[in-house]
Structure formats: C-alpha cells, structure tokens
Amino acid sequence: MSRFVDKLPFFDRRSSAMEEAEDIPRSGLLHMHHNQPPHHQHSGLLMQPQPSPPATKQSSYTLAQLLKRVNEARSDASSPTSSPTHSHYTIELGGSMPGSTGSDLSDHNMHGGGGGDGPLLPFVLKFTDLTYSVKQRKKGPCLPALPFSRGSVDPAEAEAPRMKTLLDNISGEAREGEIMAVLGASGSGKSTLIDALANRIVKESLHGSVTLNGESLDSNLLKVISAYVMQDDLLYPMLTVEETLMFAAEFRLPRSLPTKEKKKRVQALIDQLGLRNAANTIIGDEGHRGVSGGERRRVSIGVDIIHDPIVLFLDEPTSGLDSTSAFMVVKVLQRIAQSGSVVVMSIHQPSYRILGLLDRLLFLSRGQTVYYGPPGALPSFFDDFGKPIPGNENPTEFVLDLIRELETMPDGARDLVEHNKKWQTRMAPKMKHHEKPTLSLKEAISASISRGKLVSGATDGSVSLRPESAAAPAAAVSKFANPFWVEMGVLTRRAFINTKRTPEIFIIRLAAVLVTGFILATIFWRLDDSPKGVQERLGFFAIAMSTMFYTCSDALPVFLNERYIFLRETAYNAYRRSSYVLSHTVVGFPSLIVLSFAFALTTFFAVGLAGGAEGFFFFVAIVLASFWAGSGFATFLSGVVTNVMLGYPVVVSTLAYFLLFSGFFINRDRIPSYWIWFHYLSLVKYPYEAVMQNEFSDPRKCFVRGIQMFDNTPLAVLPPALKVRVLQAMSQSLGVDIGTRTCITTGPDFLKQQAVNDLTKWDCLWITVAWGFLFRILFYISLLLGSRNKRR
C-alpha cells in the first residue's frame, strides 16, 4: 500500500512567469526543452521513455472511501497545529507503488511508466475517430428558373441540404503535464475540435469517443473537473484584476474554504500569472484605459483556472497578442500543465520560443489530421514526405504554408493525410507503453484531490463517475461549488460595484425622467375640473404611463452587454441562472424607486392631481409598478434577441401597440372582439386605468356643471345667456331643475363613459406588478433555453 503525499499548494510563490521566460533561449528547436526535467526531453522522433515492469495488481478502494480519506486528511491539515502552507494531505491507494509520493507523481506527469521505481501517469485524455458534420443549403438564384429555360434546375434540388464535414476521423491523446496544441489555417477545424473535446457539441451530432483514462466522461463531471477559456476576453471592464479573480474564486471555490484562504489563492494566482504590477488596475475597454492585451488574456485564463481544474481547454489563447505576450501566456500554461493538468489549446502560428514549450502538435487541414506527434519529429516527418524543412525557418510556419499550398490543389492535402496515417502506423509499436494510463479514473481524480487540485469538485466528497454496471447508480455530483444564496450575494455585490463605477448610466436615466416630468408638468400645469381639464388629464395619463415603459427600454442593453460573460461563467457551472436573474432584479430595483419618486414629485402636484397624500403615494406605487413591468419586459427581450439593433425596434413597436390597445384611443367596449385579447395583454392598460381611478373615483367630485355640459360640442360657441335659457327649457321638458351649478357628471360617471369599470385601481396595481414577475420568469426560461453552450 503506497501513499500520495501532496506537494506545496498549487500556485505557490515561485518566480514570476517573466523571470522564468528569461531563462528560455531564443534559439529554435535545439534548446526547446532545456529548462525542463531530463525525463521530459524528446529523444529521436517520438518520446520513448523506458518501459517499466507492470505494477502488481491489488484491490482498490472505492471512490467514496478515497474521498472520505481525503476529507479526513483535509480536516487534519486544517487543524490549528498544522501549517496551512506546508500541510501534507495523505491518501492511500490500492495498487500503487511503495514509496511513491505526490512529488514523484508530479515528476512523472510526462511519462507513462506503469510500475517498478518509475512514477505514475494519472490522466490521459484520448479522442478516437471524432467526426462532425453540419448541414449546408445550396445557394440558388433569388428567382427559380423557368421550366422551359436552358439549364434549369429543380428548385427542390437547389434547396436540398448537403453535409459539410468539419472533423473527419480525428484521433489523438493529451496527457497530464503536457501541452497539446492544435494548429491549422483558418477554417481547418481547430476551434471545432476543442469544442468537441470540451463537450460543447451535442452527442447526436458528434461521432467518435472522448475518454479520460479509458472511461467516458459524464457531462456534469466534465464541467466539474475542467475549464474552457474562450478566444475572446470576456471580462467586466470596470473591475480590477484582483477583484475579477476574487469574484471568480468566490464563485468556483466552495463556501467551506475561508475567505482568507481564497484571498491567499488569488494572490498566489496573481504572482503565477505575472500580474502583480497590474493587480489594482481595471480591466478597461474602449472608453476606459486598463491593462494590456497580454495581461487581459492572462486574467481570462486565471478566471477559469482559479479552482485548479484537471483538464484545461483554450481556444487560441495567443490570438491578437505580440510575440512576448504570447510567449508569456504559453509559459503560464506550461506551469499549469506541470502542476498536474491536461492542457489542450488551439494556436494559429506559434513562434520558435512558443514551439519549445509545446509537447504534442496536431495539424489539421479541412478537418483532417495531417500531422500528430511531438515538435521534435516534424523535420523527420516532412523529410520522409519529400518536403524537408529548411534549417533557418520556423517549422510551424513552413508546415502551415505547405498546407495552404496543398489546399489550393484539386486533391487538397490528401497526400499529406495519407502520409500521416502511414507514419502513425509505423510508429505505433514504439508507443505501446503509452496506450493505457497507470491509474483508473477514480484513482486519478482521488489522487489529484489529495494533492489539492479540483477544489470545487471535492468539497462535499462527491464526484460523478459512470457506474461499473448498469445496476450500480452513478455517484452524485456537486454541480455548483456554492449554495444559491451565496451565489446571489456575490453576483449582487459584483453588480453593485459595476453600477457604482459607471454612475453616468443612472445619472442619464434620472435626467431623462426629470426632463420628461418637467416638460409634462409645464404643459399640463394646474389642470382645472372642467370638461377640457378632464380630457387633458386623459392625455397626461396616457403619455405619462407610456413614457414609463419607453424609458425602461434602456434596460435592454444591460444584459446584452454582459451576455457572453454570462454564457462563459455558466458554461462550467460558476453559478446558477436563477441566482443571476434574482441578483439582476435586486440590483436594478433601488434605481426604480428613485426614478419613481423623481417623476411623481415632478408632476403630481404641478399638474394638480387629486387624492391628497394617499393619492400621491398610490401614484408613486403605480409609477414604480410601471417601471418594474417595463424593465422586466425589456429584460425578457434582451434574453430573446442577441443584438441591440434588433431589440430596440421590437421594444418600440410593441409598446406602441400596447398604447394603442390601452383604452385611451378607443374604449374597451369599442375594440373589435378579435382584438380584445390584445387589450388585456397591454402593459399600458393597467397603470393607465389605475391612475384614472385614482383621479376620478371620488363620487363627491364633479367635473361637469350646468352649462359646462355644452363644452366639447358645437353648442359651446353660444353666448352664456343663451346656454342658460337652453338649460331652463331642458328643465321644463324633463321636469328636473338643472341650474348653472347643478352637477351633471361625477368622476365615477366619467369612468363609466370611458369603460374603466371592470377592475379596481388596486387590481390594476397588482396585475402590473405581476407582469413584472412574469417577464422575469420568462427571462429565466429564455436563459435556460438560449444559453446552451453546445453546437448542433
């Protein structure tokens, strides 16, 4: 029975990446591994470590028992008597070699020795015959050809879908302690292969197998043990480097890890990434000066490796960087690999120095493998192909230029593809000792956890693996590192920091509301209780309520600006989508309260609305409810559309329809039956009717008296004396005394005329609030359905 004793914690305080970079010679392949351990150097065409005798087969512990030992070891290590920096976590594994330690395990990350005195090879990511095709439609003419025209094509045939193969039987493997780089021209399938390995293509579309230590990976398990760094740097521009990494730590590291330990981990990671001088600098964007491009790229990597993943995928991490910055990034990736991770990345055109850091190369041409092997074998491979690499030329540049030249020919790179197949067949006997990893997946994950890796996946001692038999249930997996309320708290705090550092957004919105309120107050200043005053009140209410919704359209770009940050963070379960929706709601609500009071104070008393203090606070409440529903509607649309230019026309046109069917332009009882459903779906209807009832619900208040009944009619031009005589005649005819002060129409009478009598004002208020909740639920559903990070 042997022991794995972990090394110092990952990201220990070593020399910075820049200091180590100075030790790398600037010459080419002759010194590509001079700074690595001797056992990692390439000998001959392929890496050929001496085979070791097989290990003695013994019984193994179950994963639950192993993780229990890990947790017990962690508990012992976290006791006051143990040193947090140099504590050793111990785990016993069946079938391992006597005397082997965590250091031994790390030293052997580049080899495949299976027993004896040789160290162990825990992780091997193997992919076999990966094939992926997508449908394409033939592009025909805009108008179908006439049947009698020459060369006419059947329209059905012109629209028939055809398949385009993006990956064509790609095979290879990546090992712990190594960097495997995927190279090729644009459109060769580099990013597609990375997506296939990272389980970002639906299983129905991808053919072939991807295994880790010979076992298929469950999707949830892969999310726990791996990380994916996208090609674009998707970061919040107003957060500093340290804050960005600290928020990533709070998302990906478990709640059981104290905040002090998370801060230590972030500080060690900053040193590891060579970001100490930029730690307190904001990320920046086009409008705010921040860190450099290379530093931003290293921050992006740090965000995804904060939980120390076992497998790391990167899509062109050096794209857009200068030579020095690109080398720095790959040097950091080498340190990550040597700490016990499998690193797979795509890269466009590596320099001499970067090539010296890579362990395996996979060249692609139109989805086919044209070379797979170590960099040191490139000269021999192309000598054998009849295209020797000049001694003074970068091998990767030569290979990529040759591939591009071959792709212009009718047969493409078929000859090179066939040559690679023969080459791999010829070299297969020399690679037999590499075929199988030393440890099973359970043992390898347990050993990595015991060395301090995979913090978020091991906090509760549960890792999901495929059961050995169909009857055995799979172990439960902790999909998220933290509970719901912790995620929501971290998201809320981050959003408040972003909001505080961009005050101009709220100031502009508040200014827009105040200016709108001021204009309405001056136009509708001190409305009287005459029939004209009533009509003017209707216009004020309709414009005011619709303005609330139009003002909320600025919520549309809020999520669209951070949409891809959200997709990146949720792709590997940094937090729940429900946590994001609720924190998004919490952060935006205080500003709605301020805007509601600002608009109400600007307009209510200036216009002379009724109700006193009670009416004022109800007016504030309905304005707030309108903001709430309107921002919810805009937020929901931001989850459906993917572009601001698409979203604004939808918002503006939809709100125009809501106003049209609100009951202002045409009464409810006059709307055609086939459109009445839209009346009840109108967001403007309910706040409009609520403020109407708040203004006109008092039966003691009269709005039409005596001769005012002739207002808004052709009889309004008659002299007052003549109007009085008409009233007297009407009184005699009706037998009712109608004088100049007699009340003709009260507030409830007017509401009945406007068909605003089916709901109370409180019903309208609660329905408006319910609309806001409904749209946020729909926003959550849109995130569930629209943020699946997989190709089809």
Short mmCIF file of N, CA, C and O in Angstrom, two decimals, residues 523-573:
data_model
loop_
_atom_site.label_atom_id
_atom_site.label_comp_id
_atom_site.label_asym_id
_atom_site.label_seq_id
_atom_site.Cartn_x
_atom_site.Cartn_y
_atom_site.Cartn_z
N ILE A 523 -46.53 71.64 -19.43
CA ILE A 523 -47.61 71.59 -20.42
C ILE A 523 -48.96 71.44 -19.76
O ILE A 523 -49.95 72.11 -20.10
N PHE A 524 -49.03 70.55 -18.77
CA PHE A 524 -50.31 70.27 -18.09
C PHE A 524 -50.37 70.97 -16.74
O PHE A 524 -50.85 70.41 -15.76
N TRP A 525 -49.92 72.19 -16.67
CA TRP A 525 -49.83 72.93 -15.40
C TRP A 525 -51.22 73.24 -14.85
O TRP A 525 -52.05 73.83 -15.53
N ARG A 526 -51.44 72.79 -13.62
CA ARG A 526 -52.64 73.12 -12.84
C ARG A 526 -53.93 72.92 -13.64
O ARG A 526 -54.67 73.88 -13.92
N LEU A 527 -54.22 71.75 -14.01
CA LEU A 527 -55.44 71.45 -14.76
C LEU A 527 -56.67 71.68 -13.87
O LEU A 527 -56.67 71.34 -12.69
N ASP A 528 -57.69 72.28 -14.48
CA ASP A 528 -58.91 72.53 -13.72
C ASP A 528 -59.85 71.33 -13.82
O ASP A 528 -59.53 70.32 -14.44
N ASP A 529 -61.06 71.49 -13.23
CA ASP A 529 -62.04 70.39 -13.21
C ASP A 529 -63.10 70.53 -14.29
O ASP A 529 -64.19 69.97 -14.19
N SER A 530 -62.80 71.31 -15.32
CA SER A 530 -63.74 71.47 -16.42
C SER A 530 -63.66 70.26 -17.35
O SER A 530 -62.74 69.44 -17.24
N PRO A 531 -64.62 70.13 -18.27
CA PRO A 531 -64.53 69.04 -19.24
C PRO A 531 -63.22 69.04 -20.03
O PRO A 531 -62.68 67.98 -20.33
N LYS A 532 -62.72 70.25 -20.38
CA LYS A 532 -61.44 70.30 -21.05
C LYS A 532 -60.31 69.79 -20.15
O LYS A 532 -59.39 69.09 -20.59
N GLY A 533 -60.38 70.14 -18.87
CA GLY A 533 -59.40 69.64 -17.91
C GLY A 533 -59.43 68.12 -17.80
O GLY A 533 -58.39 67.47 -17.65
N VAL A 534 -60.63 67.55 -17.91
CA VAL A 534 -60.76 66.08 -17.88
C VAL A 534 -60.06 65.47 -19.08
O VAL A 534 -59.31 64.50 -18.96
N GLN A 535 -60.30 66.03 -20.27
CA GLN A 535 -59.66 65.50 -21.47
C GLN A 535 -58.14 65.65 -21.41
O GLN A 535 -57.39 64.78 -21.84
N GLU A 536 -57.70 66.77 -20.84
CA GLU A 536 -56.26 66.98 -20.72
C GLU A 536 -55.64 66.00 -19.72
O GLU A 536 -54.50 65.54 -19.90
N ARG A 537 -56.40 65.67 -18.67
CA ARG A 537 -55.92 64.66 -17.74
C ARG A 537 -55.74 63.30 -18.43
O ARG A 537 -54.77 62.58 -18.17
N LEU A 538 -56.69 62.96 -19.29
CA LEU A 538 -56.58 61.69 -20.01
C LEU A 538 -55.29 61.67 -20.84
O LEU A 538 -54.58 60.66 -20.89
N GLY A 539 -55.01 62.79 -21.52
CA GLY A 539 -53.79 62.86 -22.32
C GLY A 539 -52.54 62.76 -21.46
O GLY A 539 -51.57 62.07 -21.82
N PHE A 540 -52.55 63.42 -20.29
CA PHE A 540 -51.40 63.35 -19.39
C PHE A 540 -51.16 61.92 -18.92
O PHE A 540 -50.01 61.43 -18.92
N PHE A 541 -52.23 61.24 -18.50
CA PHE A 541 -52.08 59.88 -18.00
C PHE A 541 -51.55 58.94 -19.09
O PHE A 541 -50.68 58.10 -18.84
N ALA A 542 -52.09 59.06 -20.29
CA ALA A 542 -51.65 58.18 -21.37
C ALA A 542 -50.18 58.41 -21.71
O ALA A 542 -49.41 57.45 -21.86
N ILE A 543 -49.78 59.69 -21.81
CA ILE A 543 -48.39 60.00 -22.15
C ILE A 543 -47.46 59.60 -21.00
O ILE A 543 -46.39 59.03 -21.22
N ALA A 544 -47.89 59.89 -19.76
CA ALA A 544 -47.03 59.60 -18.61
C ALA A 544 -46.79 58.11 -18.47
O ALA A 544 -45.64 57.66 -18.28
N MET A 545 -47.85 57.30 -18.56
CA MET A 545 -47.69 55.86 -18.36
C MET A 545 -46.90 55.21 -19.49
O MET A 545 -46.08 54.34 -19.26
N SER A 546 -47.15 55.63 -20.71
CA SER A 546 -46.38 55.06 -21.82
C SER A 546 -44.94 55.49 -21.76
O SER A 546 -44.03 54.74 -22.13
N THR A 547 -44.69 56.72 -21.26
CA THR A 547 -43.31 57.19 -21.12
C THR A 547 -42.54 56.33 -20.15
O THR A 547 -41.34 56.07 -20.34
N MET A 548 -43.21 55.86 -19.08
CA MET A 548 -42.54 54.98 -18.12
C MET A 548 -41.98 53.75 -18.82
O MET A 548 -40.85 53.31 -18.57
N PHE A 549 -42.77 53.17 -19.71
CA PHE A 549 -42.34 51.96 -20.40
C PHE A 549 -41.25 52.25 -21.43
O PHE A 549 -40.31 51.48 -21.59
N TYR A 550 -41.40 53.36 -22.14
CA TYR A 550 -40.36 53.70 -23.11
C TYR A 550 -39.03 54.00 -22.43
O TYR A 550 -37.96 53.67 -22.95
N THR A 551 -39.09 54.62 -21.26
CA THR A 551 -37.87 54.92 -20.52
C THR A 551 -37.16 53.64 -20.11
O THR A 551 -35.92 53.61 -20.02
N CYS A 552 -37.92 52.59 -19.87
CA CYS A 552 -37.33 51.32 -19.43
C CYS A 552 -36.61 50.57 -20.54
O CYS A 552 -35.99 49.54 -20.28
N SER A 553 -36.72 51.05 -21.77
CA SER A 553 -36.05 50.35 -22.87
C SER A 553 -34.53 50.39 -22.71
O SER A 553 -33.82 49.61 -23.36
N ASP A 554 -34.02 51.27 -21.82
CA ASP A 554 -32.57 51.29 -21.62
C ASP A 554 -32.08 50.07 -20.87
O ASP A 554 -30.88 49.83 -20.76
N ALA A 555 -33.04 49.26 -20.31
CA ALA A 555 -32.64 48.01 -19.67
C ALA A 555 -32.26 46.95 -20.69
O ALA A 555 -31.67 45.92 -20.33
N LEU A 556 -32.59 47.19 -21.96
CA LEU A 556 -32.31 46.20 -23.00
C LEU A 556 -30.83 45.91 -23.15
O LEU A 556 -30.42 44.73 -23.17
N PRO A 557 -29.95 46.91 -23.28
CA PRO A 557 -28.53 46.58 -23.50
C PRO A 557 -27.80 46.10 -22.25
O PRO A 557 -26.65 45.67 -22.37
N VAL A 558 -28.43 46.19 -21.06
CA VAL A 558 -27.73 45.82 -19.84
C VAL A 558 -27.29 44.36 -19.90
O VAL A 558 -26.12 44.03 -19.69
N PHE A 559 -28.23 43.47 -20.21
CA PHE A 559 -27.87 42.06 -20.29
C PHE A 559 -27.12 41.75 -21.58
O PHE A 559 -26.21 40.91 -21.59
N LEU A 560 -27.47 42.43 -22.67
CA LEU A 560 -26.80 42.16 -23.93
C LEU A 560 -25.30 42.47 -23.84
O LEU A 560 -24.48 41.80 -24.46
N ASN A 561 -24.93 43.49 -23.05
CA ASN A 561 -23.52 43.83 -22.89
C ASN A 561 -22.75 42.77 -22.13
O ASN A 561 -21.54 42.63 -22.31
N GLU A 562 -23.42 42.06 -21.24
CA GLU A 562 -22.73 41.04 -20.46
C GLU A 562 -23.23 39.64 -20.78
O GLU A 562 -22.98 38.69 -20.03
N ARG A 563 -23.92 39.50 -21.91
CA ARG A 563 -24.49 38.21 -22.29
C ARG A 563 -23.41 37.14 -22.41
O ARG A 563 -23.55 36.04 -21.87
N TYR A 564 -22.31 37.45 -23.09
CA TYR A 564 -21.30 36.44 -23.33
C TYR A 564 -20.45 36.18 -22.09
O TYR A 564 -19.88 35.09 -21.94
N ILE A 565 -20.35 37.16 -21.21
CA ILE A 565 -19.73 36.89 -19.91
C ILE A 565 -20.59 35.89 -19.14
O ILE A 565 -20.07 34.94 -18.54
N PHE A 566 -21.90 36.10 -19.17
CA PHE A 566 -22.82 35.16 -18.52
C PHE A 566 -22.70 33.76 -19.12
O PHE A 566 -22.67 32.76 -18.39
N LEU A 567 -22.62 33.66 -20.44
CA LEU A 567 -22.50 32.35 -21.09
C LEU A 567 -21.21 31.66 -20.68
O LEU A 567 -21.18 30.45 -20.45
N ARG A 568 -20.12 32.42 -20.61
CA ARG A 568 -18.85 31.81 -20.22
C ARG A 568 -18.88 31.33 -18.78
O ARG A 568 -18.41 30.23 -18.48
N GLU A 569 -19.46 32.12 -17.91
CA GLU A 569 -19.44 31.76 -16.50
C GLU A 569 -20.39 30.60 -16.18
O GLU A 569 -20.10 29.79 -15.30
N THR A 570 -21.52 30.53 -16.88
CA THR A 570 -22.46 29.46 -16.60
C THR A 570 -22.16 28.19 -17.39
O THR A 570 -22.74 27.14 -17.10
N ALA A 571 -21.29 28.28 -18.41
CA ALA A 571 -20.98 27.10 -19.21
C ALA A 571 -20.37 26.00 -18.34
O ALA A 571 -20.61 24.81 -18.58
N TYR A 572 -19.60 26.39 -17.33
CA TYR A 572 -18.98 25.41 -16.45
C TYR A 572 -19.42 25.62 -15.00
O TYR A 572 -18.65 25.45 -14.06
N ASN A 573 -20.69 25.98 -14.86
CA ASN A 573 -21.38 25.96 -13.56
C ASN A 573 -20.72 26.85 -12.52
O ASN A 573 -20.57 26.46 -11.35
#
